[in-house]
mmCIF file with all atom_site columns, C-alpha atoms in Angstrom:
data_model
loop_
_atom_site.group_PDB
_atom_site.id
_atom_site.type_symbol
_atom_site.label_atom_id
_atom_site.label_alt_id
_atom_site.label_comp_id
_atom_site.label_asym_id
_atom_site.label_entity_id
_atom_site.label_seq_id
_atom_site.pdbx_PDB_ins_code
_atom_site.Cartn_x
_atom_site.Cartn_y
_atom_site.Cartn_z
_atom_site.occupancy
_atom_site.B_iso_or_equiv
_atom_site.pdbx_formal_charge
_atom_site.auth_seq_id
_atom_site.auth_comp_id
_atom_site.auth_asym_id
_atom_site.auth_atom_id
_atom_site.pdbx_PDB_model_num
ATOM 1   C CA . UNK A 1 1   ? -171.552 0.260  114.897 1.00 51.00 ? 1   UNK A CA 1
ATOM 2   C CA . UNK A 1 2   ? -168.333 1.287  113.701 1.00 53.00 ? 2   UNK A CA 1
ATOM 3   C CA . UNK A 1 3   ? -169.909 0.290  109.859 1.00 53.00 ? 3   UNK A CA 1
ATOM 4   C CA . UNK A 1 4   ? -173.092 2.606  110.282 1.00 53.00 ? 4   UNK A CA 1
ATOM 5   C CA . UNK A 1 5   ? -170.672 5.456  111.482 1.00 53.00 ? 5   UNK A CA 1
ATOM 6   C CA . UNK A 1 6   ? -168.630 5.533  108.346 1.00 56.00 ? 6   UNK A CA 1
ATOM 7   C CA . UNK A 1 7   ? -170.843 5.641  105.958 1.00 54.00 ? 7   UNK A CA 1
ATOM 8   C CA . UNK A 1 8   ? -171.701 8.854  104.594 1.00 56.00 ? 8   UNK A CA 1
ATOM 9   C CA . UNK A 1 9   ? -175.062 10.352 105.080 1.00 56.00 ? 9   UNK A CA 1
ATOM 10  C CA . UNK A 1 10  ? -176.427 7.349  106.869 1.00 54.00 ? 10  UNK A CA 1
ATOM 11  C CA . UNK A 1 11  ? -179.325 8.675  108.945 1.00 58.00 ? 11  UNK A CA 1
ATOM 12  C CA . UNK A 1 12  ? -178.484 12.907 107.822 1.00 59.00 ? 12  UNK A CA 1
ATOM 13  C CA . UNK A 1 13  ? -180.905 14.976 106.527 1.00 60.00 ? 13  UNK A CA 1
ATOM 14  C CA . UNK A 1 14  ? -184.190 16.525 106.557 1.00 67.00 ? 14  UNK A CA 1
ATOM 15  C CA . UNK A 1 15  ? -186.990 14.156 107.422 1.00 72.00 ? 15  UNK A CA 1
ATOM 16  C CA . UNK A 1 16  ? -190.202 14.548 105.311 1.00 73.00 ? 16  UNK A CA 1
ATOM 17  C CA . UNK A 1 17  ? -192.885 16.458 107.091 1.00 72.00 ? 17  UNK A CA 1
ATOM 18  C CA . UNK A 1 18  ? -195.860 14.330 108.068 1.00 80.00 ? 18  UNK A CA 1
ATOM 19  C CA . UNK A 1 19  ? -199.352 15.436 107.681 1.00 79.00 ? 19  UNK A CA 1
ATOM 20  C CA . UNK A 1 20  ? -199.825 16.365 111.272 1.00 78.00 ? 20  UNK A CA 1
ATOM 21  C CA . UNK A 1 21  ? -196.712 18.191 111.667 1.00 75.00 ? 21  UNK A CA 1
ATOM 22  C CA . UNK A 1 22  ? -198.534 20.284 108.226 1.00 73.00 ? 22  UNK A CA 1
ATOM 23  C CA . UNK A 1 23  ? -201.228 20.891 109.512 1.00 72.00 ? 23  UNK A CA 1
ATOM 24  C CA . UNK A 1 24  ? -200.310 22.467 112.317 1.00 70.00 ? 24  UNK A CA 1
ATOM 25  C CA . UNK A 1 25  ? -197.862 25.030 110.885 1.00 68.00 ? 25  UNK A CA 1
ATOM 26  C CA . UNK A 1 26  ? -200.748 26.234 108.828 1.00 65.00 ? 26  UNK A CA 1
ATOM 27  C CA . UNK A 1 27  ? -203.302 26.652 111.884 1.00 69.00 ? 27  UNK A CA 1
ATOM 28  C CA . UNK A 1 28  ? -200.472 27.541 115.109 1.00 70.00 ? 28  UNK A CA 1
ATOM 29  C CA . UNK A 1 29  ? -201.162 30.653 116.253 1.00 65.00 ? 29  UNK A CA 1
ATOM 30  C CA . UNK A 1 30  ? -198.341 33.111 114.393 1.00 64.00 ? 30  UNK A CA 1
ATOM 31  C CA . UNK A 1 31  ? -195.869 35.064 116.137 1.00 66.00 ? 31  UNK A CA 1
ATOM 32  C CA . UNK A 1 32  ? -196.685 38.790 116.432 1.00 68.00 ? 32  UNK A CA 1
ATOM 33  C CA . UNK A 1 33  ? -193.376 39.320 114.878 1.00 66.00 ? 33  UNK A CA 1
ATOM 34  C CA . UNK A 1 34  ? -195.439 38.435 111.515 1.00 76.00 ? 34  UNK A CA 1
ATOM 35  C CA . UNK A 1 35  ? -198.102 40.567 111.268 1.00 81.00 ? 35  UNK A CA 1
ATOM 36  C CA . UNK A 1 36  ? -196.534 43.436 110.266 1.00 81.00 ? 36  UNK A CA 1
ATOM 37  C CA . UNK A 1 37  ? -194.762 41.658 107.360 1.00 83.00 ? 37  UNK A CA 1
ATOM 38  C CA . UNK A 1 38  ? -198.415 40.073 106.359 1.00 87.00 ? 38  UNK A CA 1
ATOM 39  C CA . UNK A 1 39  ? -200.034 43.153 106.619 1.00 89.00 ? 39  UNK A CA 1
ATOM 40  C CA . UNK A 1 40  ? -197.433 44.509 103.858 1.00 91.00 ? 40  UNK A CA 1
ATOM 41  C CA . UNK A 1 41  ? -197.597 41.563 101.620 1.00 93.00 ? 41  UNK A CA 1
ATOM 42  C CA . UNK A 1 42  ? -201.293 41.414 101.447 1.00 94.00 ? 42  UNK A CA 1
ATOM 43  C CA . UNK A 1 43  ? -201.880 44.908 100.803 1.00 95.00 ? 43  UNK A CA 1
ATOM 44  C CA . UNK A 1 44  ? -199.012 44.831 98.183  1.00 96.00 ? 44  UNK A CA 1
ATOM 45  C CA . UNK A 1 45  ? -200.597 42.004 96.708  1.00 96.00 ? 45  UNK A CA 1
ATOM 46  C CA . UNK A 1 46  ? -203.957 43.555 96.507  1.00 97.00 ? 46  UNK A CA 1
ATOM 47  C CA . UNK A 1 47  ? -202.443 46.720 94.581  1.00 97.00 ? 47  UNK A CA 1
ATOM 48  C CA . UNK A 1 48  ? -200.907 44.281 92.187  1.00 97.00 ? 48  UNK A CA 1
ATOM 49  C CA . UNK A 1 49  ? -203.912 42.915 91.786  1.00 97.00 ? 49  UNK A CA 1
ATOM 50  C CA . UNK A 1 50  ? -205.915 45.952 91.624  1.00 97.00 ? 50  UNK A CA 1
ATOM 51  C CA . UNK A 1 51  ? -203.577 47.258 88.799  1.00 97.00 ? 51  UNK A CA 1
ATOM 52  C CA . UNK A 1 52  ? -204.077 44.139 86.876  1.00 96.00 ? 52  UNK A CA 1
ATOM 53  C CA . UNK A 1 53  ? -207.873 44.120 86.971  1.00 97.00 ? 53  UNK A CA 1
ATOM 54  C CA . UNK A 1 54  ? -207.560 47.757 86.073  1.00 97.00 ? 54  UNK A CA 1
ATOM 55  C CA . UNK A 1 55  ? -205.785 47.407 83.029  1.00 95.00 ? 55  UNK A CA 1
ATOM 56  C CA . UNK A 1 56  ? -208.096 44.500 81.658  1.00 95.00 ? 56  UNK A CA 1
ATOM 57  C CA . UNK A 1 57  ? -210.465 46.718 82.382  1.00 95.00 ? 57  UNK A CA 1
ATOM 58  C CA . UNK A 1 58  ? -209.957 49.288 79.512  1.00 94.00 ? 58  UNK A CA 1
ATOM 59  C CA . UNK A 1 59  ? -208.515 45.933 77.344  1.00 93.00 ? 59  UNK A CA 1
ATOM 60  C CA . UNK A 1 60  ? -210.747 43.000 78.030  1.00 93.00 ? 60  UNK A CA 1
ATOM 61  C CA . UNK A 1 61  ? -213.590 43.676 75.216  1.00 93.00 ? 61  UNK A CA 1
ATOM 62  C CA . UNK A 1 62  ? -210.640 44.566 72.783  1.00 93.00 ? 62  UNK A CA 1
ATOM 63  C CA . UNK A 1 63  ? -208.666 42.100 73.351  1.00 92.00 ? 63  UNK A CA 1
ATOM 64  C CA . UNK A 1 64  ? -210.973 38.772 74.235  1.00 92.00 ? 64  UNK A CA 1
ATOM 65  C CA . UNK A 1 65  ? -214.568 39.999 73.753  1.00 91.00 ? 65  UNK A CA 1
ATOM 66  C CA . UNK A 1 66  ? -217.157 38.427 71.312  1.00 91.00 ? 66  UNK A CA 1
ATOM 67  C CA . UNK A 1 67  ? -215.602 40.781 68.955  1.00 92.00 ? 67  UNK A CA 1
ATOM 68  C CA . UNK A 1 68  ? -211.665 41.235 69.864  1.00 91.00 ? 68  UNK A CA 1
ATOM 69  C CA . UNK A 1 69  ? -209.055 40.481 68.644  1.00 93.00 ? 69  UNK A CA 1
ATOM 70  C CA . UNK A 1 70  ? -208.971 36.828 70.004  1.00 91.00 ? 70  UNK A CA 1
ATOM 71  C CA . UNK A 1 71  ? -212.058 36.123 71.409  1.00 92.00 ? 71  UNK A CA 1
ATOM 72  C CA . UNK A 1 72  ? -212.625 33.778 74.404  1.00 92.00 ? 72  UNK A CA 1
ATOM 73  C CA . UNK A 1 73  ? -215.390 32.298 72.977  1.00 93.00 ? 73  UNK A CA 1
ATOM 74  C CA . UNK A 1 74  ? -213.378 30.864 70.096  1.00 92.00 ? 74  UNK A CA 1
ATOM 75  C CA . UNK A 1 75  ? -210.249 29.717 72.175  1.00 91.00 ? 75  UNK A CA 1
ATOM 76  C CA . UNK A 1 76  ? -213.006 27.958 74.870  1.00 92.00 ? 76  UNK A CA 1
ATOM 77  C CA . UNK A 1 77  ? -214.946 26.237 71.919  1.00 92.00 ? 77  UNK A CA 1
ATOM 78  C CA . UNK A 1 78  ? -211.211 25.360 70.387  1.00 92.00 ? 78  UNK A CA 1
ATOM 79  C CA . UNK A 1 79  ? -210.023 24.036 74.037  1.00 91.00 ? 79  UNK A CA 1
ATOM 80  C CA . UNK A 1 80  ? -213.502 21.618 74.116  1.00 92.00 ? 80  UNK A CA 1
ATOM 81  C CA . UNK A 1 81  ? -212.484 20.232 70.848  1.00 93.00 ? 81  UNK A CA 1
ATOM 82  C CA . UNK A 1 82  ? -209.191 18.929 70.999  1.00 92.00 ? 82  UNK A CA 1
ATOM 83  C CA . UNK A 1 83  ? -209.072 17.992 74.772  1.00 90.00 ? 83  UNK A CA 1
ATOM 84  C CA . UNK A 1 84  ? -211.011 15.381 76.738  1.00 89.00 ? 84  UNK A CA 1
ATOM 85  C CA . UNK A 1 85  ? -213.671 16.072 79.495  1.00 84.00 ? 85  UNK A CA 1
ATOM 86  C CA . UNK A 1 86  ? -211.207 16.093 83.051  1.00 86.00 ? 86  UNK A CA 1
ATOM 87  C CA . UNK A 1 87  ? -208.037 17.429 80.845  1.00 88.00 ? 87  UNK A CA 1
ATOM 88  C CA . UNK A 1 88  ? -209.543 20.666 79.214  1.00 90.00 ? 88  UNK A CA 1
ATOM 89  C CA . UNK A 1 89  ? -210.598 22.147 83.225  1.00 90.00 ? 89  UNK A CA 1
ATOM 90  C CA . UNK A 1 90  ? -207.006 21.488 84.561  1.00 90.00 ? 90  UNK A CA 1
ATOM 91  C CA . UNK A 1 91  ? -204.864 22.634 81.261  1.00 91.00 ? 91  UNK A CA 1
ATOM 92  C CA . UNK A 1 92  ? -207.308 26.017 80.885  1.00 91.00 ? 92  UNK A CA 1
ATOM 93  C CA . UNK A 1 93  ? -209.249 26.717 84.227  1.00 93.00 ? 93  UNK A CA 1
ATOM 94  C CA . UNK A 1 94  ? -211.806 29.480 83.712  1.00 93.00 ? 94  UNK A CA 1
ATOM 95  C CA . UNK A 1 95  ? -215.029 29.700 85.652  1.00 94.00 ? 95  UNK A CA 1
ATOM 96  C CA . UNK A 1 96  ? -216.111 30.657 81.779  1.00 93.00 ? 96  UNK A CA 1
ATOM 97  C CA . UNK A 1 97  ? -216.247 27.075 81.411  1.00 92.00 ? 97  UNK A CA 1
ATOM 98  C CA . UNK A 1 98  ? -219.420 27.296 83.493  1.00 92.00 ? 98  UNK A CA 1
ATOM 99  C CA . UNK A 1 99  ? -220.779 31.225 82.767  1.00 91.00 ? 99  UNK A CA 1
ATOM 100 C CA . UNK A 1 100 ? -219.476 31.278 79.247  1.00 89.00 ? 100 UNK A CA 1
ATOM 101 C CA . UNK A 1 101 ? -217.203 33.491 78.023  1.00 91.00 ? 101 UNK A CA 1
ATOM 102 C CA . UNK A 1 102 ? -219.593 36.631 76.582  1.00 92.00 ? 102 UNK A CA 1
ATOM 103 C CA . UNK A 1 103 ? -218.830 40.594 76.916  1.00 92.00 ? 103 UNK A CA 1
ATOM 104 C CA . UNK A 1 104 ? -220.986 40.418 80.460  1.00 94.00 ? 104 UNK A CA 1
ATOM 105 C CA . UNK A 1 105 ? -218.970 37.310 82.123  1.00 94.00 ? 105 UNK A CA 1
ATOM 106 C CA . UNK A 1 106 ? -215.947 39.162 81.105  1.00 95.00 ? 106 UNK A CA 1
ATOM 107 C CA . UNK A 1 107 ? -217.049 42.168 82.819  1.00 96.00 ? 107 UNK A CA 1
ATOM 108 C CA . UNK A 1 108 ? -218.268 40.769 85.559  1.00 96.00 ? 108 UNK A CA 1
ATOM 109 C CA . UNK A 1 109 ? -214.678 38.934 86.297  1.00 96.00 ? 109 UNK A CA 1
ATOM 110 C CA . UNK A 1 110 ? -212.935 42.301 85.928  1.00 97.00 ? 110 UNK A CA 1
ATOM 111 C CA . UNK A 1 111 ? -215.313 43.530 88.337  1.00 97.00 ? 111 UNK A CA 1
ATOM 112 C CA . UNK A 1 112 ? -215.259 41.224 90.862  1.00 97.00 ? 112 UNK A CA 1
ATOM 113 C CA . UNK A 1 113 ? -211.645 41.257 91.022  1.00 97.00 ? 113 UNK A CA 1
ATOM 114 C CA . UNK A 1 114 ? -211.395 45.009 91.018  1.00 97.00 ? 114 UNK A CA 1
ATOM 115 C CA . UNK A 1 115 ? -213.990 44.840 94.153  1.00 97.00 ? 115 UNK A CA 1
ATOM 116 C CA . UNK A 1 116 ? -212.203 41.984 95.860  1.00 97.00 ? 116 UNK A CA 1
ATOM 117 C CA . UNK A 1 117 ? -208.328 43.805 94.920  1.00 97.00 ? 117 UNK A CA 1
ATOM 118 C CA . UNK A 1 118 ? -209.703 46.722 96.904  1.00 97.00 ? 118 UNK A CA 1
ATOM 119 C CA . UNK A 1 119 ? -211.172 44.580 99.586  1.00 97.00 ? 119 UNK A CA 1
ATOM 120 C CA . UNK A 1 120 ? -208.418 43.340 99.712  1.00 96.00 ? 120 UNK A CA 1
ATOM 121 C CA . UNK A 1 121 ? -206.026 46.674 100.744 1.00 96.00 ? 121 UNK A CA 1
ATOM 122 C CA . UNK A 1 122 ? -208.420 47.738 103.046 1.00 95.00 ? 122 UNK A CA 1
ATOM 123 C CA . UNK A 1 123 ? -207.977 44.545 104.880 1.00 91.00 ? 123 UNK A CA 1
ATOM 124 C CA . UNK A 1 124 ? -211.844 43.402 104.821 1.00 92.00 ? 124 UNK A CA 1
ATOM 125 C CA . UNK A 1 125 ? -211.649 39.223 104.822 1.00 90.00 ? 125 UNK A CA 1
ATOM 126 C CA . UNK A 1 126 ? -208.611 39.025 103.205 1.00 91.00 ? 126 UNK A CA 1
ATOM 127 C CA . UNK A 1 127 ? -208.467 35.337 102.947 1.00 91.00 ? 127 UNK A CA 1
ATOM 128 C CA . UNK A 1 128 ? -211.287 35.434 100.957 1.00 94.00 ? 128 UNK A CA 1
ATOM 129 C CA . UNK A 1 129 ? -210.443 38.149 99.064  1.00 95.00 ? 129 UNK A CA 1
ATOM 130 C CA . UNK A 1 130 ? -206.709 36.623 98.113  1.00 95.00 ? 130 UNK A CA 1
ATOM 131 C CA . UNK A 1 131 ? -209.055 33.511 96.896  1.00 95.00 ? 131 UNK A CA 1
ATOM 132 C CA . UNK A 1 132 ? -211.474 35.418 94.682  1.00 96.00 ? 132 UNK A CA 1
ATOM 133 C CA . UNK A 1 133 ? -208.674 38.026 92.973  1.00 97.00 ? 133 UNK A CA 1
ATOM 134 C CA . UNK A 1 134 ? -206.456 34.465 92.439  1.00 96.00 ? 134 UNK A CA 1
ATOM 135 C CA . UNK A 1 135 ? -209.683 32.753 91.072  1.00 96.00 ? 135 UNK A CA 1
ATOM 136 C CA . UNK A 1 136 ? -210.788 35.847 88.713  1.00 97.00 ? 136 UNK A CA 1
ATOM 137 C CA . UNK A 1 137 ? -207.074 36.252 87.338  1.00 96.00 ? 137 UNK A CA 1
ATOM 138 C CA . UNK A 1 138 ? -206.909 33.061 86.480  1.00 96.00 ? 138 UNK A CA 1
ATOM 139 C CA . UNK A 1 139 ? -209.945 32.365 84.768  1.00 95.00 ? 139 UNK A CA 1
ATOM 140 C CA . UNK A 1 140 ? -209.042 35.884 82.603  1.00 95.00 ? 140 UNK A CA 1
ATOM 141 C CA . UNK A 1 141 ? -206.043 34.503 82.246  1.00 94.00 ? 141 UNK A CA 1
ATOM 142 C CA . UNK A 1 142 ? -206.780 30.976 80.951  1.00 93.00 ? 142 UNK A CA 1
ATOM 143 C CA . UNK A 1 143 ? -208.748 32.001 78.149  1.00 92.00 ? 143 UNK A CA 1
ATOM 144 C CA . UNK A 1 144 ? -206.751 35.436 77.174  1.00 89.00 ? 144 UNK A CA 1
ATOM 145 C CA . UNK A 1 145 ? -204.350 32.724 74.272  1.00 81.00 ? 145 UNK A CA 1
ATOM 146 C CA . UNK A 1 146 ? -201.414 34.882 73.147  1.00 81.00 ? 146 UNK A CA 1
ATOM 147 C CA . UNK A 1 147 ? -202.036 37.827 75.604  1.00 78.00 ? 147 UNK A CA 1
ATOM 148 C CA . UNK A 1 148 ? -200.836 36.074 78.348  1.00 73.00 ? 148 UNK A CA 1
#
């Protein structure tokens, strides 16, 4: 006994959390306490949101449109060439790999995210929303090269 004891750190710290003890910090029931600080965050995070859609709005066709500056088209086709099947969705995720990357797709991602950023401060399925604005900047994101 007296061995354990003395040696330092034997049985201290932090025990890793199980998958159980995960799982139900993600689907407890929240303290009220919390849902004035959520309410804050999410609607902060759909303005920031909304302000980035906005701005690729007036930019997008400039900047990564069949005929910008750097299109998407090129840096999708360029992605498919030098990486292998599984590698090229995880090291440049875009839903583009699946619509393409043409002046309508990129409109239609600006728009959905603008929709789902506003959604999104008026507090309409915000889970949801939070999912489709992170989903939409990401694939604009992936594909926009040096303008990230």
């Amino acid at each position: 006994m007296a061995l354990e004891s003395s040696l330092p750190n034997a049985n201290v710290g932090p025990k890793a959390p199980t998958f159980d003890t995960i799982m139900w910090s993600l689907t407890r029931p929240h303290p009220a306490g919390f849902l004035a600080a959520r309410w804050i965050v999410l609607r902060g995070l759909g303005v920031v949101f909304f302000s980035a859609f906005y701005s690729y709005a007036f930019q997008i066709q400039g900047l990564m449109g069949p005929h910008g500056i750097s299109p998407a088209v090129n840096y999708l086709a360029a992605a498919r060439e030098h990486l292998a099947a599984p590698a090229r969705y995880f090291q440049v995720p875009s839903l583009f790999w699946l619509t393409g990357a043409d002046a309508t797709a990129l409109k239609f991602a600006v728009g959905a995210g603008l929709v789902a950023s506003l959604l999104l401060v008026v507090n309409l399925a915000p889970r949801i929303c939070v999912a489709l604005c992170t989903l939409h900047f990401l694939s604009i994101i992936s594909v926009s090269g040096v303008f990230a």
